[in-house]
Coordinates of C-alpha atoms and ligand atoms in Angstrom, one line a residue:
M1 CA 85.8 124.2 -179.9
S2 CA 83.0 122.0 -178.8
M3 CA 79.7 122.8 -177.1
I4 CA 79.8 122.9 -173.3
S5 CA 77.2 122.6 -170.6
K6 CA 75.6 125.7 -169.1
K7 CA 77.0 124.6 -165.7
D8 CA 80.5 124.4 -167.0
A9 CA 80.2 127.6 -168.9
L10 CA 79.1 129.5 -165.9
H11 CA 82.1 128.1 -163.9
I12 CA 84.5 129.2 -166.6
V13 CA 83.0 132.7 -166.6
L14 CA 83.1 133.2 -162.9
R15 CA 86.7 131.7 -162.7
N16 CA 87.8 134.3 -165.2
V17 CA 86.4 137.5 -163.9
K18 CA 87.7 139.3 -160.7
E19 CA 86.7 142.1 -158.5
I20 CA 87.8 145.6 -159.9
G21 CA 88.8 147.5 -156.7
S22 CA 87.0 150.0 -154.5
E23 CA 86.2 153.6 -154.1
K24 CA 84.8 155.9 -151.5
V25 CA 81.2 157.2 -152.0
K26 CA 78.8 159.0 -149.9
V27 CA 76.7 156.8 -147.7
L28 CA 73.3 157.8 -149.6
F29 CA 75.0 156.7 -152.8
S30 CA 76.2 153.4 -151.4
L31 CA 72.7 151.8 -151.9
D32 CA 73.0 148.3 -153.6
R33 CA 76.8 148.5 -153.5
V34 CA 79.1 146.1 -151.8
L35 CA 80.8 147.2 -148.7
A36 CA 84.7 147.0 -149.1
E37 CA 85.5 147.8 -145.5
D38 CA 84.8 146.6 -142.1
I39 CA 82.6 149.1 -140.4
Y40 CA 83.5 149.4 -136.6
A41 CA 81.5 151.7 -134.1
Q42 CA 83.3 154.7 -133.1
S43 CA 80.5 155.3 -130.4
N44 CA 77.6 153.7 -128.6
V45 CA 74.1 153.3 -130.1
P46 CA 72.1 154.6 -128.2
P47 CA 74.6 157.0 -126.8
F48 CA 72.9 157.3 -123.4
D49 CA 70.2 155.4 -121.3
N50 CA 67.0 156.5 -122.6
S51 CA 63.3 155.7 -122.0
A52 CA 61.5 153.0 -124.2
M53 CA 58.1 154.4 -123.4
D54 CA 56.1 157.6 -122.6
G55 CA 55.6 157.7 -118.8
Y56 CA 57.2 158.5 -115.7
A57 CA 61.0 158.0 -114.6
L58 CA 61.2 156.9 -111.0
L59 CA 62.8 154.5 -108.6
A60 CA 61.5 151.2 -108.9
S61 CA 61.4 150.6 -105.2
D62 CA 58.8 153.6 -105.0
T63 CA 56.3 151.7 -107.0
K64 CA 55.7 149.0 -104.3
K65 CA 52.4 149.3 -102.4
S66 CA 52.8 149.9 -98.7
P67 CA 51.6 147.1 -96.4
S68 CA 48.7 149.5 -95.3
G69 CA 47.5 149.3 -98.9
L70 CA 47.5 153.0 -99.4
K71 CA 47.8 154.2 -102.9
V72 CA 51.2 155.0 -104.2
E73 CA 51.6 158.7 -105.2
L74 CA 54.8 160.4 -106.4
D75 CA 55.5 164.2 -106.9
V76 CA 56.2 165.2 -110.4
I77 CA 59.0 167.4 -110.5
E78 CA 59.9 167.8 -114.1
D79 CA 59.0 167.1 -117.7
V80 CA 61.6 165.8 -120.2
P81 CA 60.8 165.5 -123.8
A82 CA 63.0 163.5 -126.2
G83 CA 66.0 165.8 -127.2
Y84 CA 66.5 167.3 -123.8
V85 CA 68.1 166.5 -120.6
A86 CA 66.4 166.7 -117.1
T87 CA 67.7 169.5 -115.0
K88 CA 67.0 167.9 -111.6
N89 CA 68.2 164.8 -109.9
L90 CA 65.4 162.4 -108.9
A91 CA 65.0 161.6 -105.2
R92 CA 62.7 159.1 -103.4
G93 CA 59.1 159.8 -103.7
Q94 CA 59.6 161.8 -106.9
A95 CA 58.8 161.1 -110.6
I96 CA 59.9 162.9 -113.7
R97 CA 57.5 162.9 -116.9
I98 CA 59.5 161.3 -119.6
M99 CA 58.9 160.8 -123.4
T100 CA 60.3 158.0 -125.4
G101 CA 63.9 158.5 -126.4
A102 CA 64.5 161.1 -123.7
P103 CA 67.5 160.3 -121.4
I104 CA 66.9 158.8 -118.1
P105 CA 67.2 161.5 -115.3
C106 CA 69.9 161.0 -112.7
G107 CA 68.6 159.1 -109.7
A108 CA 65.8 157.3 -111.6
D109 CA 66.0 153.4 -112.3
A110 CA 63.0 152.6 -114.1
V111 CA 60.2 154.1 -116.4
I112 CA 56.5 153.3 -115.8
M113 CA 54.5 153.6 -118.9
V114 CA 51.8 156.2 -118.8
E115 CA 49.0 153.7 -119.2
N116 CA 49.9 152.3 -115.6
T117 CA 49.5 155.7 -114.0
N118 CA 46.8 158.3 -113.2
I119 CA 47.8 161.9 -113.1
N120 CA 46.3 164.4 -110.4
G121 CA 47.7 167.8 -110.8
R122 CA 51.4 167.5 -109.8
K123 CA 51.0 164.1 -108.3
V124 CA 51.0 160.9 -110.2
E125 CA 49.4 157.7 -109.0
I126 CA 51.4 154.4 -109.6
L127 CA 49.0 151.6 -110.5
K128 CA 51.6 148.8 -111.1
E129 CA 54.7 147.7 -109.4
I130 CA 57.6 147.6 -111.7
R131 CA 61.2 146.2 -111.4
K132 CA 64.5 148.2 -111.7
G133 CA 65.6 148.7 -115.4
T134 CA 61.9 148.5 -116.7
N135 CA 61.5 150.4 -120.1
I136 CA 65.1 151.6 -119.9
R137 CA 67.1 151.2 -123.3
K138 CA 70.7 150.8 -122.0
T139 CA 73.7 152.8 -123.6
G140 CA 75.3 150.8 -126.4
E141 CA 72.4 148.4 -126.3
N142 CA 72.1 148.3 -130.1
I143 CA 75.7 148.8 -130.9
G144 CA 78.6 149.1 -128.4
E145 CA 81.6 151.3 -129.0
G146 CA 84.4 149.2 -131.0
D147 CA 81.9 146.6 -132.2
L148 CA 82.3 145.3 -135.8
V149 CA 78.9 146.4 -137.1
I150 CA 79.0 145.5 -140.8
K151 CA 81.4 143.1 -142.5
K152 CA 83.2 143.8 -145.6
G153 CA 81.4 142.1 -148.5
V154 CA 77.8 142.9 -147.2
L155 CA 75.5 144.2 -149.9
I156 CA 74.2 147.6 -148.6
R157 CA 70.5 147.9 -148.2
P158 CA 68.5 150.7 -146.5
A159 CA 69.1 148.9 -143.0
E160 CA 72.9 149.2 -143.5
I161 CA 72.4 152.9 -144.8
G162 CA 70.5 153.4 -141.4
L163 CA 73.3 151.7 -139.5
L164 CA 76.0 153.9 -141.2
A165 CA 73.9 157.0 -140.6
S166 CA 73.4 156.2 -136.8
L167 CA 77.2 155.7 -136.5
G168 CA 77.8 159.1 -138.0
K169 CA 79.4 157.8 -141.1
K170 CA 79.3 160.3 -144.2
W171 CA 81.4 158.4 -146.6
V172 CA 82.0 154.6 -147.1
Q173 CA 84.2 152.5 -149.2
V174 CA 82.5 150.2 -151.7
N175 CA 83.5 148.0 -154.6
K176 CA 83.6 149.7 -157.9
M177 CA 80.9 149.1 -160.4
P178 CA 82.2 147.5 -163.5
Q179 CA 82.1 149.6 -166.8
V180 CA 80.5 147.4 -169.5
A181 CA 80.9 148.4 -173.2
I182 CA 78.3 147.2 -175.6
L183 CA 78.8 146.8 -179.4
A184 CA 76.1 145.9 -181.7
T185 CA 77.2 144.2 -185.1
G186 CA 75.2 143.8 -188.2
D187 CA 74.7 145.5 -191.6
E188 CA 70.9 145.4 -191.1
L189 CA 70.9 147.5 -187.9
V190 CA 69.8 151.1 -187.6
D191 CA 69.4 153.2 -184.5
P192 CA 66.0 153.0 -183.0
D193 CA 65.0 156.8 -183.9
H194 CA 66.1 156.0 -187.6
K195 CA 63.6 155.3 -190.5
L196 CA 63.6 151.9 -191.8
R197 CA 64.8 151.3 -195.3
P198 CA 64.4 147.9 -197.0
G199 CA 66.3 145.1 -195.3
K200 CA 67.0 147.2 -192.3
I201 CA 65.7 146.6 -188.6
R202 CA 66.1 148.6 -185.5
N203 CA 68.9 147.7 -183.0
S204 CA 67.1 146.7 -180.0
N205 CA 69.8 144.6 -178.3
S206 CA 71.9 147.7 -177.4
S207 CA 69.1 149.2 -175.5
I208 CA 68.2 146.0 -173.7
L209 CA 71.8 145.2 -172.8
Y210 CA 72.2 148.9 -171.6
T211 CA 69.4 148.6 -169.2
Q212 CA 70.2 145.1 -168.1
I213 CA 73.6 146.2 -167.1
L214 CA 72.2 149.2 -165.3
K215 CA 69.8 146.9 -163.4
C216 CA 72.6 144.7 -162.0
G217 CA 74.8 147.5 -161.0
G218 CA 77.0 148.0 -163.9
I219 CA 77.9 151.2 -165.9
P220 CA 76.9 150.8 -169.5
I221 CA 79.0 152.4 -172.3
D222 CA 77.4 152.2 -175.6
L223 CA 79.9 151.8 -178.5
G224 CA 77.0 152.0 -181.2
I225 CA 76.7 149.8 -184.2
A226 CA 79.5 148.2 -186.3
C227 CA 78.7 147.1 -189.8
D228 CA 79.8 143.5 -190.7
E229 CA 83.1 144.6 -191.8
A230 CA 86.2 143.2 -190.1
K231 CA 88.0 146.6 -189.9
V232 CA 85.1 148.4 -188.3
I233 CA 84.4 145.7 -185.8
K234 CA 88.0 145.5 -184.7
E235 CA 88.4 149.4 -184.4
K236 CA 85.1 149.7 -182.2
L237 CA 86.1 146.6 -180.2
L238 CA 89.5 148.2 -179.4
S239 CA 87.7 151.3 -178.3
G240 CA 85.9 149.3 -175.8
L241 CA 89.0 148.3 -173.9
M242 CA 88.7 151.2 -171.7
A243 CA 85.8 149.4 -170.2
D244 CA 86.0 146.6 -167.6
M245 CA 84.1 144.2 -169.8
I246 CA 82.9 144.1 -173.4
L247 CA 79.7 142.8 -174.8
V248 CA 79.5 142.3 -178.6
S249 CA 75.9 141.5 -179.9
G250 CA 75.6 139.4 -183.0
G251 CA 78.0 138.0 -185.6
I252 CA 79.0 135.1 -183.4
S253 CA 77.1 132.3 -185.1
V254 CA 78.1 130.4 -188.1
G255 CA 76.9 132.5 -191.0
A256 CA 79.0 134.0 -193.7
Y257 CA 79.0 137.4 -192.2
D258 CA 79.5 136.2 -188.6
L259 CA 83.1 137.7 -188.2
V260 CA 83.2 138.3 -184.5
K261 CA 84.7 135.1 -183.4
D262 CA 87.6 135.4 -185.9
I263 CA 88.2 139.1 -185.0
L264 CA 88.4 138.2 -181.4
A265 CA 91.1 135.6 -182.2
E266 CA 93.0 137.9 -184.4
L267 CA 93.1 140.5 -181.5
G268 CA 94.6 138.0 -179.3
T269 CA 91.6 136.8 -177.2
R270 CA 92.0 133.9 -175.2
M271 CA 88.6 132.0 -176.0
K272 CA 87.3 129.8 -173.3
F273 CA 84.2 128.7 -174.9
W274 CA 81.9 129.4 -178.0
K275 CA 78.9 127.3 -177.9
V276 CA 76.8 126.4 -174.8
A277 CA 74.1 123.5 -174.8
M278 CA 71.2 125.9 -174.0
K279 CA 68.2 127.2 -175.9
P280 CA 67.8 130.0 -176.5
G281 CA 71.4 131.2 -176.7
K282 CA 73.6 128.4 -178.1
P283 CA 76.1 130.7 -180.0
L284 CA 77.8 132.4 -177.0
A285 CA 81.5 133.2 -176.9
F286 CA 83.5 134.1 -173.8
G287 CA 87.1 134.9 -173.6
L288 CA 89.6 137.4 -172.2
I289 CA 90.8 140.1 -174.5
K290 CA 93.9 141.9 -173.0
G291 CA 92.8 140.3 -169.8
K292 CA 89.3 141.7 -169.8
P293 CA 86.3 139.6 -170.1
V294 CA 84.5 139.7 -173.5
F295 CA 81.3 138.1 -174.3
G296 CA 80.1 137.4 -177.9
L297 CA 76.3 137.3 -177.3
P298 CA 73.8 135.9 -179.9
G299 CA 72.1 138.5 -182.1
N300 CA 68.7 137.3 -181.5
P301 CA 67.2 139.7 -178.8
V302 CA 65.8 137.0 -176.6
S303 CA 69.0 134.7 -176.7
S304 CA 71.1 137.8 -175.9
M305 CA 68.8 138.6 -173.0
V306 CA 68.7 135.0 -171.6
S307 CA 72.6 134.7 -172.0
F308 CA 72.9 138.1 -170.2
E309 CA 70.8 136.7 -167.4
Q310 CA 72.8 133.4 -167.0
F311 CA 76.3 134.5 -167.6
V312 CA 77.0 138.3 -167.8
K313 CA 75.0 139.3 -164.7
P314 CA 76.8 136.8 -162.5
A315 CA 80.1 138.0 -164.0
I316 CA 79.0 141.8 -163.3
F317 CA 78.1 140.6 -159.8
K318 CA 81.3 139.0 -159.1
M319 CA 83.3 142.0 -160.5
S320 CA 81.1 144.2 -158.2
G321 CA 82.2 142.1 -155.2
R322 CA 78.8 140.5 -154.8
K323 CA 78.6 137.1 -153.1
H324 CA 75.4 135.8 -154.2
R325 CA 75.4 135.8 -158.0
L326 CA 72.6 133.6 -159.2
Q327 CA 69.0 133.8 -158.8
P328 CA 67.9 130.8 -157.0
L329 CA 65.5 128.4 -158.8
V330 CA 62.3 127.7 -157.1
N331 CA 59.6 125.1 -157.6
A332 CA 56.4 125.8 -159.6
I333 CA 53.6 123.8 -161.1
V334 CA 53.3 123.9 -164.7
M335 CA 49.8 124.6 -166.1
E336 CA 50.3 123.2 -169.6
D337 CA 52.2 120.4 -171.4
I338 CA 55.6 121.4 -172.7
R339 CA 57.3 119.5 -175.6
I340 CA 61.1 120.2 -176.3
N341 CA 64.1 118.6 -178.0
P342 CA 66.4 117.2 -175.5
G343 CA 70.1 117.7 -175.5
R344 CA 70.1 121.4 -174.2
V345 CA 69.0 123.3 -171.1
H346 CA 65.8 125.1 -172.2
F347 CA 64.8 128.4 -170.8
I348 CA 61.0 128.8 -171.5
R349 CA 59.6 132.4 -171.2
A350 CA 56.8 132.0 -168.8
K351 CA 54.2 133.9 -166.9
T352 CA 54.1 132.8 -163.2
I353 CA 51.5 133.7 -160.7
V354 CA 51.5 132.8 -157.0
N355 CA 48.3 131.5 -155.3
N356 CA 48.3 130.6 -151.6
G357 CA 52.1 130.6 -151.5
V358 CA 52.4 128.2 -154.5
Y359 CA 53.8 129.2 -157.9
Y360 CA 51.9 128.2 -161.1
T361 CA 53.7 128.8 -164.5
S362 CA 52.9 128.6 -168.0
P363 CA 54.8 129.7 -171.2
S364 CA 54.0 133.4 -172.1
G365 CA 53.9 132.9 -175.8
P366 CA 55.7 131.8 -178.9
Q367 CA 59.3 130.8 -178.1
G368 CA 61.3 131.8 -181.2
S369 CA 64.6 133.3 -180.1
G370 CA 63.7 136.6 -181.8
I371 CA 60.4 137.0 -180.2
L372 CA 60.8 139.6 -177.7
R373 CA 57.1 140.0 -177.2
S374 CA 56.8 136.8 -175.2
M375 CA 59.8 137.9 -173.1
S376 CA 57.9 141.1 -172.4
Q377 CA 54.9 139.0 -171.3
A378 CA 57.2 136.9 -169.2
N379 CA 58.1 137.3 -165.6
S380 CA 60.2 134.2 -165.3
L381 CA 62.0 131.5 -167.1
I382 CA 61.1 127.8 -166.8
V383 CA 64.4 126.0 -166.6
L384 CA 64.3 122.4 -168.1
P385 CA 67.3 120.2 -167.9
E386 CA 69.2 118.8 -170.8
N387 CA 67.7 115.2 -170.8
L388 CA 64.1 116.3 -170.9
S389 CA 61.7 116.0 -173.9
F390 CA 58.4 116.3 -172.4
V391 CA 57.0 118.1 -169.3
E392 CA 53.4 117.1 -168.4
K393 CA 50.8 119.6 -167.2
D394 CA 50.5 119.8 -163.4
S395 CA 54.0 118.4 -162.7
N396 CA 56.7 120.2 -160.8
V397 CA 59.4 122.4 -162.7
K398 CA 62.0 124.7 -161.8
I399 CA 61.7 128.4 -162.5
Q400 CA 63.9 131.5 -162.4
I401 CA 62.1 134.6 -161.4
L402 CA 63.1 137.6 -163.4
N403 CA 61.1 140.3 -161.8
E404 CA 61.6 141.5 -158.1
V405 CA 57.9 141.4 -157.6
L406 CA 55.7 139.1 -159.7
E407 CA 53.5 141.1 -161.8
Ligands
LIG1 P1 73.5 137.2 -185.8 O1 73.8 136.5 -184.5 O2 74.3 138.4 -186.1 O3 73.4 136.3 -186.9 O4 72.0 137.8 -185.7 C1 70.9 136.7 -185.5 C2 69.6 137.6 -185.6 O5 69.4 138.6 -184.6 C3 69.3 138.2 -186.9 O6 67.9 138.1 -187.2 C4 69.8 139.7 -186.7 O7 69.1 140.5 -187.5 C5 69.2 139.9 -185.4 N1 69.8 140.9 -184.6 C6 71.2 141.0 -184.5 N2 71.6 141.9 -183.8 C7 70.6 142.7 -183.4 C8 70.3 143.9 -182.7 N3 71.3 144.5 -182.1 N4 69.1 144.1 -182.3 C9 67.9 143.4 -182.9 N5 68.2 142.4 -183.7 C10 69.4 141.9 -184.0
LIG2 MG1 74.6 139.6 -187.7

């Protein structure tokens, strides 16, 4: 199988993964999930006409100055705080003190804000003429009964949680979160809490992948470490089939002990690609094993992370029902010269700052694909197209921001 472009590879991945169904969850647990039903309002919001201000409910016609120029004074007959209903009907010449959110008393057709009045015992002086309807929030002004309020497919954020709460919803149908199994391969690997014996290193990829999966809304399942032995890898791989997607880390390159590709083939995996024209992350396999997506990720931690970001995350997003699957590239000014070998898309770990609304970026350290430290010092990736060999200081580049907030 020949090397394919990053763009083609992403198309292939997205074409081959599907949504995995939906489930009912409590509204408070639906944050960051995708709505799997249309939400219609069963009632009006607000449920009654109410005051938008602290002030006095009255008849707008009572706020007009008489031709003789006498001051306008009304009798205050009641007091309605929010949460209560006035017991009296309002008639001409009367006012009811009202707080924001309280229901408009019967007979009133406007609310004058307290700042435009003077209170004198049980009388209130009106300092401003207002029109009918002033400061009244009408029944159903936010949402009318029967309205389609939130459409299927929307990503649920605190605003949507609030809408669901105001509509009295307790449960909501959302897309399922895909379960993603992780298998690390390599005779050299030991668990992070193990002592290192000669020749061994700690398995960092499983922990990275586990948390990358969590961050994009998947449910990680750690299958542990398989040594570089076909039988063991096969067994563990098969145990991962209970998940919705499988990630195999390492063993996918061309070394003598890189067995994963052959094992996947033996298990009947329909391989879609094996090598992608990108750096880091060239060895990257993708296929369908018994209909489930499987990624063979490069063993080098940074290659694995970058490949996850470019392919696995969009796949998890699609499986979770999310519509927007790619971090948009934005413009930045590069603060030093960068030299690269053309022929592959490059993802340069970079530290980006924002100054006066403009992004400035520079490589965050040595770019070897095993050097996790410069990934830790990066908050973004500079994305350089295939045909480039040199980027001059102060020129414009595209970056992909990795953090939610630049730090
Ligand atoms: P491989 O793709 O298996 O040839 O591995 C490439 C490099 O990544 C080797 O130096 C491995 O030791 C290293 N590597 C592979 N798997 C892991 C892992 N799970 N954690 C940390 N490093 C790894
Ligand atoms: Mg290996």
